Short mmCIF file of C-alpha atoms in Angstrom, two decimals:
data_model
loop_
_atom_site.label_atom_id
_atom_site.label_comp_id
_atom_site.label_asym_id
_atom_site.label_seq_id
_atom_site.Cartn_x
_atom_site.Cartn_y
_atom_site.Cartn_z
CA UNK A 1 39.64 5.38 36.06
CA UNK A 2 39.42 1.59 35.75
CA UNK A 3 39.80 1.22 39.49
CA UNK A 4 36.93 3.67 40.00
CA UNK A 5 34.71 1.57 37.74
CA UNK A 6 35.46 -1.60 39.68
CA UNK A 7 34.10 -0.03 42.87
CA UNK A 8 30.70 0.67 41.33
CA UNK A 9 27.67 -1.47 42.15
CA UNK A 10 27.22 -3.66 39.07
CA UNK A 11 23.48 -4.15 39.72
CA UNK A 12 22.47 -0.83 38.12
CA UNK A 13 22.33 -2.42 34.67
CA UNK A 14 21.07 -5.83 33.53
CA UNK A 15 23.44 -8.77 33.15
CA UNK A 16 22.45 -8.94 29.48
CA UNK A 17 24.31 -5.64 28.93
CA UNK A 18 27.84 -6.38 30.17
CA UNK A 19 29.36 -3.21 28.71
CA UNK A 20 26.64 -0.89 30.03
CA UNK A 21 28.42 -0.17 33.30
CA UNK A 22 31.79 0.94 31.90
CA UNK A 23 30.16 2.87 29.05
CA UNK A 24 27.81 4.63 31.46
CA UNK A 25 30.54 5.66 33.89
CA UNK A 26 32.89 6.69 31.09
CA UNK A 27 30.37 8.65 29.06
CA UNK A 28 27.36 9.87 31.05
CA UNK A 29 28.17 9.83 34.77
CA UNK A 30 29.50 13.23 35.84
CA UNK A 31 32.12 13.69 38.53
CA UNK A 32 30.80 14.81 41.91
CA UNK A 33 32.48 15.84 45.15
CA UNK A 34 32.20 12.25 46.41
CA UNK A 35 32.97 10.33 43.21
CA UNK A 36 30.72 9.85 40.19
CA UNK A 37 26.97 10.04 39.64
CA UNK A 38 25.00 6.81 39.90
CA UNK A 39 22.33 5.87 37.37
CA UNK A 40 19.66 7.09 39.81
CA UNK A 41 21.42 10.46 40.13
CA UNK A 42 21.70 10.81 36.35
CA UNK A 43 17.99 10.02 36.04
CA UNK A 44 17.19 12.69 38.64
CA UNK A 45 19.39 15.30 36.95
CA UNK A 46 18.21 14.68 33.40
CA UNK A 47 14.51 14.30 34.18
CA UNK A 48 14.54 17.47 36.29
CA UNK A 49 16.19 19.24 33.36
CA UNK A 50 13.49 17.98 31.00
CA UNK A 51 10.78 18.93 33.50
CA UNK A 52 12.02 22.53 33.59
CA UNK A 53 12.64 22.76 29.84
CA UNK A 54 9.29 21.28 28.83
CA UNK A 55 7.29 22.70 31.75
CA UNK A 56 6.06 19.16 32.36
CA UNK A 57 3.28 18.19 34.71
CA UNK A 58 4.03 15.95 37.71
CA UNK A 59 2.34 13.06 35.88
CA UNK A 60 4.50 13.55 32.77
CA UNK A 61 7.62 13.83 34.91
CA UNK A 62 6.74 10.64 36.78
CA UNK A 63 6.22 8.76 33.50
CA UNK A 64 9.61 9.91 32.18
CA UNK A 65 11.32 8.95 35.41
CA UNK A 66 9.76 5.48 35.47
CA UNK A 67 10.61 4.78 31.84
CA UNK A 68 14.21 6.00 32.12
CA UNK A 69 14.98 4.39 35.47
CA UNK A 70 13.67 1.06 34.12
CA UNK A 71 15.73 1.49 30.91
CA UNK A 72 12.56 1.34 28.80
CA UNK A 73 13.08 4.78 27.22
CA UNK A 74 16.04 7.11 27.48
CA UNK A 75 16.88 10.71 26.79
CA UNK A 76 19.37 11.32 24.01
CA UNK A 77 22.99 10.59 24.78
CA UNK A 78 23.77 14.29 24.68
CA UNK A 79 21.01 14.98 27.21
CA UNK A 80 22.29 12.22 29.49
CA UNK A 81 25.57 14.17 29.61
CA UNK A 82 24.42 17.84 29.70
CA UNK A 83 20.76 17.61 30.76
CA UNK A 84 19.93 19.28 34.03
CA UNK A 85 23.28 21.08 34.28
CA UNK A 86 23.78 24.81 34.73
CA UNK A 87 25.77 24.85 31.46
CA UNK A 88 22.81 23.86 29.29
CA UNK A 89 20.57 26.59 30.77
CA UNK A 90 22.72 29.27 29.12
CA UNK A 91 21.31 30.20 25.71
CA UNK A 92 24.69 30.11 23.93
CA UNK A 93 25.00 26.42 24.92
CA UNK A 94 21.56 25.18 23.81
CA UNK A 95 23.04 23.49 20.71
CA UNK A 96 25.14 21.33 23.02
CA UNK A 97 22.04 19.25 23.74
CA UNK A 98 21.76 18.16 20.11
CA UNK A 99 23.08 14.77 19.02
CA UNK A 100 23.69 15.99 15.48
CA UNK A 101 23.24 18.91 13.13
CA UNK A 102 23.46 19.75 9.45
CA UNK A 103 24.73 23.03 8.02
CA UNK A 104 24.57 24.34 4.46
CA UNK A 105 28.05 25.56 3.51
CA UNK A 106 27.19 28.89 1.88
CA UNK A 107 29.81 31.21 3.38
CA UNK A 108 32.99 31.08 5.45
CA UNK A 109 31.04 31.60 8.68
CA UNK A 110 29.48 28.17 8.13
CA UNK A 111 32.84 26.62 8.99
CA UNK A 112 32.94 28.55 12.26
CA UNK A 113 29.44 27.31 13.11
CA UNK A 114 30.53 23.72 12.45
CA UNK A 115 33.48 24.17 14.82
CA UNK A 116 31.33 25.79 17.54
CA UNK A 117 28.84 22.93 17.38
CA UNK A 118 31.57 20.30 17.43
CA UNK A 119 33.24 21.93 20.44
CA UNK A 120 29.90 21.67 22.30
CA UNK A 121 29.75 17.94 21.56
CA UNK A 122 27.16 18.13 18.80
CA UNK A 123 27.77 15.97 15.77
CA UNK A 124 28.18 18.11 12.67
CA UNK A 125 27.36 17.54 9.04
CA UNK A 126 28.20 19.82 6.13
CA UNK A 127 25.91 20.07 3.11
CA UNK A 128 28.32 20.49 0.20
CA UNK A 129 25.85 20.71 -2.68
CA UNK A 130 27.03 22.73 -5.70
CA UNK A 131 24.34 25.40 -5.36
CA UNK A 132 25.56 26.02 -1.79
CA UNK A 133 29.33 25.89 -2.19
CA UNK A 134 29.20 28.04 -5.34
CA UNK A 135 28.32 30.90 -2.98
CA UNK A 136 31.74 30.69 -1.27
#
């Protein structure tokens, strides 16, 4: 993997962010048939996913693309990974686009929900207040 990162054009991210390149390719760039996605390809994938999800106008889509490609505003980290993929279009996977969640622990199924969310990459939080856990 390190050798793959060395081959990548370092000019995609500013010099003031020296760890941006390895973090990007480790975390957000998906594997393709020819290697890994570039920043431009991730922008295309994620903005197209947002365009479809939000039924955005061409003007709104253009604004998002300009802001993200210039690193002025970004989608969530989860969306950078799953946005615009076939996986996230399936209803049972929608929660995989969330950065974090919170669940009241009121029954044993709550633990299963926490595990499902974690397996999709969503951060999980358990609300363990007495009035909730007394219901277990």
